Amino acid sequence: MLFTYPVEALACNWLNDNIIASLVDGMTAIDGGGTPLAWPNCLPGATRESLRRQTGLRNRLTSFWAAYANLTPDGRTTVRDVVLQQTNVPNVYGDTTLHCCSLDTLPPEVQPAAEDLADYAFDKLSSLKVDGTALRDIHFKAIQDSGVKVCPFCGLQNFQPAGLKRNALDHLMPISKYPFVSSDFRNLPPACHACNSLYKKDADVLYDNAGNRRSCCDPYGGPVYRVSLLGSRFGEGNDVGGYTMPRWSVSLEGEPALQANTWDAIYRVKLRYEHTLDRDFLGWIKRFALWLVREDPAVRDKPPDEISEEVPRYVENVLQEGFDDASFLKAEAFQVVASACDDDEVGEDARAWLANFVYYAT
Ligand SMILES: [Zn+2]
């Protein structure tokens, strides 16, 4: 991803932990030959008051424990292991030595209860309130207040401004496979519509389609990567509107590479950047030409060499910094132009190409 969310947004991230603590306490009581504490004493003390009226939670925990009590000792061990593995967030994101079994490895008798509890807990994020504000709204507002306006998984789409409908939360570890982190905000980064609904969908960030373990970025802890277009070849790419685009070479700079690979495999960012560049590059060049002519109309009489020398000044003074308006991509694209203009082989062509936009800028 391009940047991370602030950890302050996790200030009210207590629901999942408390449900799991209660679930595990009940399982321990059953393993000891007893029964889970009665409602609401089975809830951790700190949240007992907030959750005691949630009888839907009581019913789901009870169903889960009833199914658990009927398991063999091996079955119970499996359940405990899977709960521990799935809730080991964020460690499980980056450490590929940690196994993380999914729902279908649980004994079939407890699977429906686990799914039901997961759905219930996730829904509760929208209705459980602290000081009159739902947990999801507290979480999203903290992200908005930190100045995040753009989706960090692609940098191409804006988030909804404050006061409008929230952006969707993306289950990084999908709820269909990892029910025990369904309501953990650490597993629930907001994502833009394209990232969430067109690319990520139900993809598993921990295992690829062949079942190989992979690692992913922690949306609140990183790592983060820089998009570079170094190695793009001027005048060798696709034909767009009668112009030959550069042949874009998108790389994700940063360490470790494994997380970047997963990011790209799931969100297809390199492909999306290539298409965005093909679509927007000419517009960016035309805007550069207009800016230059507006700054100094006499520039139209200058030779291509002097025009191309203005590119670094444009990047430094006019292009925005950060992630608004795809500026991270725009600045890199102008870098490709600047390098091409300096190149021994294609420099003359590149400078003439660029100067033509200035000569005909209107
Ligand atoms: Zn996105």
Coordinates of C-alpha atoms and ligand atoms in Angstrom, one line a residue:
M1 CA 0.0 0.0 0.0
L2 CA 1.0 3.7 -0.5
F3 CA 0.6 4.8 3.1
T4 CA -0.9 3.6 6.4
Y5 CA -3.9 4.6 8.5
P6 CA -3.2 6.2 11.8
V7 CA -3.2 3.8 14.8
E8 CA -5.3 6.3 16.7
A9 CA -8.2 5.1 14.5
L10 CA -8.0 1.8 16.5
A11 CA -8.8 3.6 19.8
C12 CA -12.3 1.9 20.0
N13 CA -11.2 -1.4 18.6
W14 CA -12.4 -3.5 21.6
L15 CA -15.4 -5.5 20.3
N16 CA -13.6 -8.3 18.6
D17 CA -11.0 -8.8 21.4
N18 CA -13.8 -8.9 24.0
I19 CA -16.0 -11.4 22.2
I20 CA -13.0 -13.7 21.6
A21 CA -11.9 -13.4 25.3
S22 CA -15.4 -14.4 26.4
L23 CA -15.5 -17.2 23.8
V24 CA -12.1 -18.6 25.0
D25 CA -13.0 -18.3 28.7
G26 CA -16.1 -20.3 28.0
M27 CA -14.2 -23.0 26.1
T28 CA -11.7 -23.2 29.0
A29 CA -14.5 -23.7 31.5
I30 CA -15.9 -26.5 29.3
D31 CA -12.5 -28.2 29.0
G32 CA -12.3 -28.1 32.8
G33 CA -15.5 -30.1 33.0
G34 CA -17.6 -27.1 34.0
T35 CA -19.8 -24.6 32.2
P36 CA -19.2 -21.1 31.0
L37 CA -20.2 -18.3 33.4
A38 CA -23.8 -17.1 33.1
W39 CA -24.6 -14.0 31.1
P40 CA -23.4 -11.3 31.6
N41 CA -20.6 -12.5 33.9
C42 CA -19.1 -14.4 31.0
L43 CA -18.2 -11.0 29.4
P44 CA -14.9 -9.4 30.3
G45 CA -15.4 -6.8 33.1
A46 CA -14.4 -3.8 31.1
T47 CA -17.1 -4.1 28.5
R48 CA -19.7 -6.0 30.5
E49 CA -21.9 -2.9 30.8
S50 CA -21.7 -2.0 27.1
L51 CA -22.6 -5.5 26.0
R52 CA -25.0 -6.9 28.6
R53 CA -28.1 -5.9 26.7
Q54 CA -26.8 -7.6 23.5
T55 CA -28.7 -10.8 24.0
G56 CA -28.1 -11.7 20.4
L57 CA -24.4 -12.1 21.4
R58 CA -25.4 -14.2 24.4
N59 CA -27.4 -16.6 22.2
R60 CA -24.5 -16.9 19.7
L61 CA -21.9 -17.6 22.3
T62 CA -24.2 -20.1 23.9
S63 CA -24.7 -21.9 20.5
F64 CA -21.0 -21.9 19.9
W65 CA -20.2 -23.4 23.3
A66 CA -22.9 -26.0 23.0
A67 CA -21.3 -27.2 19.7
Y68 CA -17.8 -27.0 21.2
A69 CA -18.9 -29.1 24.3
N70 CA -19.8 -32.0 22.0
L71 CA -16.4 -32.1 20.2
T72 CA -13.7 -34.7 20.8
P73 CA -10.6 -33.5 22.6
D74 CA -8.8 -33.3 19.2
G75 CA -11.7 -31.3 17.8
R76 CA -11.5 -28.8 20.7
T77 CA -7.8 -28.4 20.3
T78 CA -8.3 -27.6 16.6
V79 CA -10.9 -24.9 17.5
R80 CA -8.6 -23.3 20.0
D81 CA -5.6 -23.4 17.6
V82 CA -7.6 -21.8 14.8
V83 CA -9.0 -19.0 17.1
L84 CA -5.4 -18.2 18.3
Q85 CA -4.0 -18.2 14.7
Q86 CA -6.7 -16.0 13.2
T87 CA -6.7 -13.5 16.0
N88 CA -2.9 -13.1 15.9
V89 CA -3.3 -9.8 14.0
P90 CA -1.2 -8.0 12.8
N91 CA 1.6 -10.5 13.2
V92 CA 0.0 -12.9 10.9
Y93 CA 0.1 -10.3 8.0
G94 CA 3.8 -10.1 7.8
D95 CA 5.2 -13.3 9.3
T96 CA 4.8 -16.1 6.8
T97 CA 6.1 -18.7 9.3
L98 CA 2.7 -18.3 11.1
H99 CA 0.1 -20.7 9.9
C100 CA -3.5 -19.4 9.8
C101 CA -6.1 -22.0 9.2
S102 CA -9.5 -21.0 7.8
L103 CA -13.1 -21.8 8.7
D104 CA -13.2 -25.1 6.8
T105 CA -10.5 -26.6 9.0
L106 CA -12.8 -26.3 12.0
P107 CA -14.9 -29.4 12.9
P108 CA -18.1 -29.1 10.9
E109 CA -20.2 -29.0 14.0
V110 CA -18.9 -25.6 15.1
Q111 CA -18.7 -23.9 11.7
P112 CA -22.2 -22.6 11.5
A113 CA -22.0 -21.1 15.0
A114 CA -18.6 -19.5 14.1
E115 CA -20.1 -17.9 11.0
D116 CA -23.1 -16.7 12.7
L117 CA -21.1 -15.1 15.5
A118 CA -18.8 -13.5 12.9
D119 CA -21.7 -11.9 11.0
Y120 CA -23.3 -10.7 14.2
A121 CA -20.1 -9.1 15.5
F122 CA -19.4 -7.3 12.2
D123 CA -23.0 -5.9 12.1
K124 CA -22.6 -4.7 15.7
L125 CA -19.8 -2.3 14.6
S126 CA -22.5 -0.3 12.9
S127 CA -25.0 -0.2 15.8
L128 CA -22.9 -0.4 19.1
K129 CA -22.3 3.2 20.2
V130 CA -19.9 5.0 22.5
D131 CA -21.2 8.4 23.6
G132 CA -23.9 8.3 20.9
T133 CA -21.6 7.4 18.0
A134 CA -21.4 4.0 16.4
L135 CA -18.0 2.2 16.5
R136 CA -17.6 2.3 12.7
D137 CA -18.3 6.0 12.6
I138 CA -15.7 6.6 15.4
H139 CA -13.2 4.6 13.4
F140 CA -13.8 6.3 10.0
K141 CA -13.9 9.8 11.5
A142 CA -10.5 9.3 13.1
I143 CA -9.2 8.3 9.7
Q144 CA -10.8 11.4 8.0
D145 CA -9.6 13.7 10.8
S146 CA -6.0 12.5 10.2
G147 CA -6.2 14.0 6.7
V148 CA -6.6 10.8 4.7
K149 CA -8.6 11.6 1.6
V150 CA -7.4 9.0 -0.9
C151 CA -7.6 5.2 -0.9
P152 CA -4.1 3.9 0.3
F153 CA -4.4 0.7 -1.7
C154 CA -4.5 2.5 -5.1
G155 CA -4.2 6.2 -4.6
L156 CA -6.5 6.6 -7.5
Q157 CA -9.9 7.2 -5.9
N158 CA -11.0 9.7 -3.3
F159 CA -12.7 8.8 -0.1
Q160 CA -16.1 10.3 0.8
P161 CA -15.7 13.6 2.6
A162 CA -16.9 13.9 6.2
G163 CA -20.7 14.1 6.5
L164 CA -21.4 11.8 3.6
K165 CA -21.9 8.1 3.5
R166 CA -18.8 6.2 4.7
N167 CA -16.6 4.2 2.4
A168 CA -16.9 0.4 2.7
L169 CA -14.7 -1.5 5.1
D170 CA -12.7 -4.2 3.4
H171 CA -12.2 -7.5 5.3
L172 CA -8.5 -8.0 4.6
M173 CA -8.8 -11.5 5.9
P174 CA -12.2 -12.4 4.5
I175 CA -14.9 -13.1 6.9
S176 CA -15.9 -16.3 5.0
K177 CA -12.5 -17.8 5.9
Y178 CA -11.4 -16.0 9.1
P179 CA -14.6 -15.5 11.2
F180 CA -12.7 -14.8 14.4
V181 CA -11.4 -11.4 13.2
S182 CA -14.7 -10.3 11.6
S183 CA -15.1 -7.2 13.8
D184 CA -11.4 -6.3 14.4
F185 CA -10.7 -2.9 12.8
R186 CA -7.1 -3.9 12.3
N187 CA -8.5 -6.3 9.7
L188 CA -11.0 -3.8 8.4
P189 CA -9.3 -0.9 6.5
P190 CA -11.6 1.3 4.5
A191 CA -11.0 0.9 0.8
C192 CA -12.3 2.6 -2.3
H193 CA -15.0 1.0 -4.4
A194 CA -12.7 -0.2 -7.1
C195 CA -10.2 -1.7 -4.6
N196 CA -12.9 -3.3 -2.5
S197 CA -15.5 -4.5 -5.0
L198 CA -13.7 -4.9 -8.3
Y199 CA -10.3 -6.2 -7.3
K200 CA -10.0 -7.4 -3.7
K201 CA -13.5 -9.0 -3.3
D202 CA -13.1 -12.1 -1.3
A203 CA -9.4 -12.6 -2.0
D204 CA -7.3 -14.2 0.8
V205 CA -4.4 -12.0 1.7
L206 CA -2.6 -14.8 3.5
Y207 CA -2.7 -17.6 0.9
D208 CA -2.7 -17.4 -2.9
N209 CA -4.9 -19.5 -5.1
A210 CA -2.4 -22.4 -5.1
G211 CA -2.5 -22.4 -1.3
N212 CA 0.9 -20.9 -0.8
R213 CA 1.4 -18.7 2.2
R214 CA 2.0 -15.0 1.3
S215 CA 2.3 -11.9 3.4
C216 CA 0.5 -8.6 3.2
C217 CA 0.8 -5.0 4.5
D218 CA -0.7 -4.1 7.9
P219 CA -3.0 -1.2 7.0
Y220 CA -2.0 0.5 10.3
G221 CA 1.6 -0.4 10.4
G222 CA 2.9 -0.9 6.9
P223 CA 5.2 -1.5 5.1
V224 CA 4.5 1.1 2.5
Y225 CA 5.9 1.4 -1.0
R226 CA 6.7 4.1 -3.5
V227 CA 5.5 3.9 -7.1
S228 CA 8.4 4.3 -9.6
L229 CA 8.3 4.6 -13.4
L230 CA 12.0 4.4 -13.8
G231 CA 12.7 2.2 -16.8
S232 CA 9.7 3.4 -18.8
R233 CA 10.6 3.8 -22.4
F234 CA 9.7 7.0 -24.2
G235 CA 7.9 6.6 -27.5
E236 CA 7.6 2.8 -27.3
G237 CA 4.1 2.3 -25.7
N238 CA 0.5 2.2 -26.8
D239 CA -1.1 4.4 -29.3
V240 CA -3.6 6.8 -27.6
G241 CA -5.4 9.4 -29.7
G242 CA -2.8 9.4 -32.4
Y243 CA 0.1 9.8 -29.9
T244 CA 2.5 7.0 -28.9
M245 CA 2.7 6.8 -25.2
P246 CA 5.8 5.8 -23.2
R247 CA 6.0 2.1 -22.6
W248 CA 5.3 2.2 -18.9
S249 CA 7.4 0.2 -16.5
V250 CA 5.7 0.4 -13.0
S251 CA 7.7 -0.8 -10.0
L252 CA 6.8 -0.8 -6.3
E253 CA 9.9 0.4 -4.5
G254 CA 10.4 -0.7 -0.9
E255 CA 11.1 -3.6 1.4
P256 CA 10.2 -6.3 1.8
A257 CA 9.2 -7.2 -1.8
L258 CA 6.9 -10.0 -0.7
Q259 CA 4.2 -7.7 0.7
A260 CA 4.3 -5.5 -2.4
N261 CA 3.8 -8.6 -4.6
T262 CA 0.7 -9.5 -2.6
W263 CA -0.6 -6.0 -2.8
D264 CA -0.2 -6.0 -6.6
A265 CA -1.5 -9.5 -7.0
I266 CA -4.7 -8.6 -5.2
Y267 CA -5.3 -5.0 -6.1
R268 CA -3.7 -5.1 -9.6
V269 CA -2.1 -1.7 -9.0
K270 CA 0.6 -1.9 -11.7
L271 CA -2.0 -2.6 -14.3
R272 CA -4.3 0.1 -13.1
Y273 CA -1.4 2.6 -13.1
E274 CA -0.5 1.7 -16.6
H275 CA -4.0 2.2 -17.8
T276 CA -4.4 5.4 -15.8
L277 CA -1.1 6.8 -17.3
D278 CA -2.3 6.0 -20.8
R279 CA -5.6 7.7 -20.2
D280 CA -4.2 10.8 -18.4
F281 CA -0.7 11.4 -19.6
L282 CA -1.6 13.6 -22.6
G283 CA -3.9 15.7 -20.5
W284 CA -1.0 16.3 -18.0
I285 CA 1.3 17.3 -20.8
K286 CA -1.2 19.7 -22.3
R287 CA -1.7 21.3 -18.8
F288 CA 2.1 21.7 -18.5
A289 CA 2.1 23.4 -21.9
L290 CA -0.7 25.8 -21.0
W291 CA 1.0 26.6 -17.7
L292 CA 4.2 27.4 -19.5
V293 CA 2.5 29.6 -22.1
R294 CA 0.6 31.4 -19.4
E295 CA 3.8 32.0 -17.4
D296 CA 5.6 33.4 -20.5
P297 CA 3.8 33.7 -23.9
A298 CA 7.2 34.2 -25.5
V299 CA 8.1 30.6 -24.7
R300 CA 6.4 29.7 -28.0
D301 CA 9.4 31.2 -29.8
K302 CA 12.0 29.3 -27.8
P303 CA 13.7 26.1 -29.1
P304 CA 12.7 22.7 -27.8
D305 CA 15.9 22.5 -25.6
E306 CA 14.8 25.5 -23.5
I307 CA 11.2 24.2 -23.2
S308 CA 12.3 20.8 -21.9
E309 CA 14.4 22.6 -19.2
E310 CA 11.2 23.8 -17.6
V311 CA 10.0 20.4 -16.7
P312 CA 11.8 20.1 -13.4
R313 CA 10.6 23.6 -12.4
Y314 CA 7.0 22.4 -13.1
V315 CA 7.4 19.3 -11.1
E316 CA 8.9 21.2 -8.2
N317 CA 6.5 24.2 -8.1
V318 CA 3.2 23.2 -9.6
L319 CA 2.6 19.5 -9.0
Q320 CA 1.2 18.7 -5.6
E321 CA 3.0 16.6 -3.2
G322 CA 1.5 13.6 -1.5
F323 CA -1.4 11.6 -2.8
D324 CA -4.1 14.0 -3.8
D325 CA -5.0 14.1 -7.5
A326 CA -2.7 11.1 -8.3
S327 CA 0.3 13.5 -8.0
F328 CA 2.5 10.6 -7.0
L329 CA 1.9 9.2 -10.4
K330 CA 2.0 12.5 -12.3
A331 CA 5.4 13.5 -10.8
E332 CA 6.9 10.2 -11.8
A333 CA 5.4 10.5 -15.4
F334 CA 7.1 14.0 -15.7
Q335 CA 10.3 12.3 -14.5
V336 CA 10.0 10.0 -17.4
V337 CA 9.7 13.0 -19.8
A338 CA 12.6 14.8 -18.2
S339 CA 14.9 11.7 -18.5
A340 CA 13.8 11.1 -22.1
C341 CA 14.6 14.8 -23.0
D342 CA 18.1 14.3 -21.5
D343 CA 18.7 10.9 -23.2
D344 CA 21.4 10.7 -25.9
E345 CA 19.3 8.4 -28.1
V346 CA 15.8 9.7 -27.9
G347 CA 16.4 13.2 -26.4
E348 CA 16.0 15.2 -29.6
D349 CA 12.7 13.5 -30.5
A350 CA 11.4 13.8 -26.9
R351 CA 12.3 17.5 -26.8
A352 CA 10.6 18.2 -30.1
W353 CA 7.5 16.1 -29.1
L354 CA 7.2 18.2 -25.9
A355 CA 7.8 21.5 -27.6
N356 CA 5.0 20.8 -30.1
F357 CA 2.5 20.8 -27.2
V358 CA 3.8 24.2 -26.2
Y359 CA 3.7 25.7 -29.7
Y360 CA 0.1 24.6 -30.2
A361 CA -1.2 25.2 -26.7
T362 CA -4.5 27.0 -26.6
Ligands
ZN1 ZN -8.4 2.0 -4.0

